[in-house]
């Protein structure tokens, strides 16, 4: 079973949350914390599988990395390059500006591209990967095992903190030639490509539609069965328009394939001029962007807080909002955890039920969260990074209490008897500071929900023993409360510098998707702004919307669709209905 991941990172720099595919491929595999290059001849397994086996080979590392019962083929594909070397690459299509790939090139091997720029200079991390590949080739060819190791891990980690400009600066993954696509002729920064109208017609210009469609067709047709498509777009600017057109094409071509859409934003996307004209454009952009993207998906999950650093999600983190390198790592970790159940091996003779439980496909998640009685297609994302242990009074279960929202513009503490939740928890500790068994997690979560003030109508729990490994390319974002394997201590040392991959090997994780009326402000604001600024007689934004190609009848259709979404989660309407019952 396979997934195809499509990303539209609309920033030149490092804000790309290409989820578990890139994150898993970046994990080091030797005691030195840097493993073989993913596509050397000896490395015939998935990058993630190779990393897990490498970690397990060191007695000081957690053996759970080896026995994980996760099928990495769900996200990766096997292949062979022109030199006959086996490759293992993510099923990924990444679309971005021309010149946005840093040290990578969109040409690949055996592809045709109009890309003319010279690749960006490689940093120490990427140089170290090249060095290891050359050493491995020497071992294969002449049996030489000696190598020069002039680049220290500390230099690599510190160098990344100071020098990351592109998402490719910290990616270890190798990519199929059809994975990376630059929009030829589109040379600009995110600051210039900042509204829905500027991206209008970009998808349909020239041969872009066919080129992007062909790349998707390649990954879909080589699959025996496609679970669905995870579609990630930074919807804060013109890429929202490009993504909407691509999604419409996907809905036409693959109508039975569920699409899970993450609309993702970095803290920097919320900053900018506060002028009246700018505010008008941003409000209309947000309303139009969501209205155009949502009809072509089965489930939408808005991701990205205005300030991650000051949010409760950073209780154990030390995040710099000015560094997309930091925020993208946090969101990638959460999306990695959500995709874990998609990769759990079905229970059977070769699957140990003590390692995983609650595996579910993408379509199952969509049906569960969007089904009756509410039929709400917009979910909230919560995460605990790292997840606390299961210790403590069940009535004050710290794990549930530490799940904090990564979705913006929601209301806290709402009581919603019709809410539906899906929890993914992996690698957490029990009260004795040992890894909690699958049964212990199930019992603790079930008991904790009996004590919450407002219980969800339904909750599905997916759990695994394997924690989240922290790659060498991960930023230094953990505070002093986080220990080596992700355990949490009670006292914070104020003079301690942030911790990174040389201090923390792995962390327990918890992520949750909720269908809840807590999303009401997010939807209501977009509906009100569309009506007030775009649809009403004499609306201040009517001319701007016409310049973006929208006529009044299309805007009214958008308003009607948004209104239905708002009514589905309106706590006032729900309370009235409950009272009448």
Short mmCIF file of N, CA and C in Angstrom, two decimals, residues 32-93:
data_model
loop_
_atom_site.label_atom_id
_atom_site.label_comp_id
_atom_site.label_asym_id
_atom_site.label_seq_id
_atom_site.Cartn_x
_atom_site.Cartn_y
_atom_site.Cartn_z
N UNK A 32 28.26 7.03 15.68
CA UNK A 32 28.73 8.39 15.45
C UNK A 32 27.59 9.30 15.04
N UNK A 33 26.40 8.75 14.85
CA UNK A 33 25.21 9.50 14.53
C UNK A 33 25.15 9.92 13.08
N UNK A 34 26.02 9.36 12.24
CA UNK A 34 25.86 9.58 10.81
C UNK A 34 25.96 8.23 10.12
N UNK A 35 24.97 7.88 9.35
CA UNK A 35 24.96 6.56 8.73
C UNK A 35 25.35 6.62 7.29
N UNK A 36 25.38 5.46 6.61
CA UNK A 36 25.70 5.41 5.21
C UNK A 36 24.74 6.26 4.40
N UNK A 37 25.21 6.72 3.29
CA UNK A 37 24.34 7.47 2.38
C UNK A 37 23.20 6.57 1.95
N UNK A 38 21.98 7.05 1.88
CA UNK A 38 20.83 6.18 1.64
C UNK A 38 20.90 5.39 0.36
N UNK A 39 21.65 5.82 -0.62
CA UNK A 39 21.61 5.14 -1.91
C UNK A 39 22.95 4.55 -2.32
N UNK A 40 23.79 4.18 -1.36
CA UNK A 40 24.99 3.44 -1.70
C UNK A 40 24.62 2.00 -1.96
N UNK A 41 25.51 1.27 -2.62
CA UNK A 41 25.18 -0.08 -3.05
C UNK A 41 24.88 -1.00 -1.88
N UNK A 42 25.54 -0.79 -0.71
CA UNK A 42 25.30 -1.68 0.42
C UNK A 42 24.02 -1.34 1.14
N UNK A 43 23.48 -0.19 0.87
CA UNK A 43 22.31 0.25 1.62
C UNK A 43 21.06 -0.04 0.80
N UNK A 44 20.57 -1.28 0.90
CA UNK A 44 19.48 -1.71 0.05
C UNK A 44 18.13 -1.56 0.72
N UNK A 45 18.12 -1.17 1.98
CA UNK A 45 16.87 -1.01 2.70
C UNK A 45 16.42 0.44 2.66
N UNK A 46 15.24 0.66 3.20
CA UNK A 46 14.78 2.03 3.35
C UNK A 46 15.76 2.82 4.19
N UNK A 47 15.93 4.13 3.90
CA UNK A 47 16.77 4.94 4.78
C UNK A 47 16.34 4.83 6.23
N UNK A 48 15.03 4.85 6.49
CA UNK A 48 14.57 4.76 7.87
C UNK A 48 14.89 3.39 8.45
N UNK A 49 14.68 2.33 7.66
CA UNK A 49 15.00 1.00 8.16
C UNK A 49 16.49 0.87 8.44
N UNK A 50 17.32 1.42 7.55
CA UNK A 50 18.76 1.37 7.75
C UNK A 50 19.14 2.13 9.02
N UNK A 51 18.51 3.27 9.26
CA UNK A 51 18.80 4.04 10.45
C UNK A 51 18.40 3.26 11.69
N UNK A 52 17.23 2.62 11.67
CA UNK A 52 16.77 1.87 12.82
C UNK A 52 17.69 0.70 13.13
N UNK A 53 18.14 0.00 12.08
CA UNK A 53 19.06 -1.11 12.29
C UNK A 53 20.40 -0.61 12.81
N UNK A 54 20.86 0.54 12.32
CA UNK A 54 22.11 1.10 12.80
C UNK A 54 22.04 1.49 14.26
N UNK A 55 20.94 2.09 14.66
CA UNK A 55 20.76 2.46 16.07
C UNK A 55 20.70 1.21 16.95
N UNK A 56 20.03 0.17 16.45
CA UNK A 56 19.90 -1.05 17.24
C UNK A 56 21.23 -1.78 17.40
N UNK A 57 22.17 -1.56 16.47
CA UNK A 57 23.47 -2.24 16.55
C UNK A 57 24.33 -1.70 17.68
N UNK A 58 24.03 -0.53 18.18
CA UNK A 58 24.77 0.06 19.29
C UNK A 58 24.07 -0.35 20.60
N UNK A 59 24.76 -1.09 21.49
CA UNK A 59 24.11 -1.54 22.73
C UNK A 59 23.53 -0.42 23.57
N UNK A 60 24.06 0.80 23.41
CA UNK A 60 23.56 1.91 24.22
C UNK A 60 22.27 2.51 23.68
N UNK A 61 21.88 2.10 22.48
CA UNK A 61 20.67 2.65 21.87
C UNK A 61 19.46 1.75 22.16
N UNK A 62 18.30 2.29 21.95
CA UNK A 62 17.05 1.60 22.26
C UNK A 62 16.80 0.49 21.25
N UNK A 63 16.66 -0.78 21.71
CA UNK A 63 16.41 -1.89 20.78
C UNK A 63 15.06 -1.80 20.07
N UNK A 64 14.18 -0.92 20.55
CA UNK A 64 12.87 -0.79 19.91
C UNK A 64 12.98 -0.26 18.48
N UNK A 65 14.13 0.37 18.15
CA UNK A 65 14.29 0.84 16.78
C UNK A 65 14.31 -0.31 15.79
N UNK A 66 14.75 -1.47 16.25
CA UNK A 66 14.85 -2.62 15.35
C UNK A 66 13.52 -3.31 15.19
N UNK A 67 12.81 -3.52 16.30
CA UNK A 67 11.55 -4.24 16.27
C UNK A 67 10.40 -3.24 16.25
N UNK A 68 10.11 -2.69 15.07
CA UNK A 68 9.11 -1.62 15.04
C UNK A 68 7.81 -1.98 14.34
N UNK A 69 7.80 -3.07 13.53
CA UNK A 69 6.58 -3.50 12.83
C UNK A 69 5.98 -2.39 11.98
N UNK A 70 6.85 -1.58 11.38
CA UNK A 70 6.41 -0.50 10.49
C UNK A 70 6.88 -0.79 9.08
N UNK A 71 6.03 -0.57 8.13
CA UNK A 71 6.33 -0.84 6.72
C UNK A 71 6.72 0.46 6.03
N UNK A 72 8.03 0.69 5.85
CA UNK A 72 8.49 1.93 5.24
C UNK A 72 8.19 1.98 3.74
N UNK A 73 7.84 0.83 3.13
CA UNK A 73 7.49 0.85 1.72
C UNK A 73 6.23 1.66 1.45
N UNK A 74 5.47 1.95 2.49
CA UNK A 74 4.29 2.78 2.32
C UNK A 74 4.69 4.17 1.81
N UNK A 75 5.81 4.69 2.26
CA UNK A 75 6.24 6.03 1.88
C UNK A 75 7.41 6.04 0.90
N UNK A 76 8.10 4.91 0.76
CA UNK A 76 9.29 4.86 -0.09
C UNK A 76 9.13 3.85 -1.22
N UNK A 77 9.93 4.02 -2.25
CA UNK A 77 9.90 3.13 -3.42
C UNK A 77 11.32 2.65 -3.72
N UNK A 78 11.41 1.43 -4.20
CA UNK A 78 12.70 0.90 -4.64
C UNK A 78 12.90 1.24 -6.11
N UNK A 79 14.15 1.39 -6.51
CA UNK A 79 14.48 1.68 -7.90
C UNK A 79 15.94 1.39 -8.17
N UNK A 80 16.39 1.81 -9.32
CA UNK A 80 17.77 1.60 -9.72
C UNK A 80 18.20 2.75 -10.61
N UNK A 81 19.35 3.33 -10.33
CA UNK A 81 19.80 4.45 -11.15
C UNK A 81 20.57 3.96 -12.36
N UNK A 82 21.11 4.89 -13.17
CA UNK A 82 21.77 4.53 -14.42
C UNK A 82 23.06 3.75 -14.20
N UNK A 83 23.59 3.80 -12.98
CA UNK A 83 24.80 3.07 -12.67
C UNK A 83 24.50 1.70 -12.11
N UNK A 84 23.23 1.34 -12.07
CA UNK A 84 22.83 0.03 -11.57
C UNK A 84 22.79 -0.07 -10.06
N UNK A 85 22.87 1.07 -9.38
CA UNK A 85 22.85 1.08 -7.92
C UNK A 85 21.41 1.15 -7.43
N UNK A 86 21.09 0.29 -6.48
CA UNK A 86 19.74 0.30 -5.92
C UNK A 86 19.46 1.60 -5.20
N UNK A 87 18.27 2.11 -5.36
CA UNK A 87 17.87 3.36 -4.70
C UNK A 87 16.59 3.13 -3.91
N UNK A 88 16.39 3.95 -2.92
CA UNK A 88 15.18 3.91 -2.11
C UNK A 88 14.78 5.34 -1.85
N UNK A 89 13.76 5.80 -2.55
CA UNK A 89 13.43 7.23 -2.54
C UNK A 89 11.98 7.45 -2.13
N UNK A 90 11.69 8.59 -1.51
CA UNK A 90 10.31 8.86 -1.07
C UNK A 90 9.37 9.08 -2.25
N UNK A 91 8.15 8.67 -2.08
CA UNK A 91 7.11 8.92 -3.08
C UNK A 91 6.66 10.36 -2.87
N UNK A 92 7.33 11.26 -3.52
CA UNK A 92 7.19 12.68 -3.21
C UNK A 92 7.25 13.52 -4.47
N UNK A 93 6.39 14.54 -4.54
CA UNK A 93 6.50 15.59 -5.55
C UNK A 93 6.58 16.91 -4.80
#
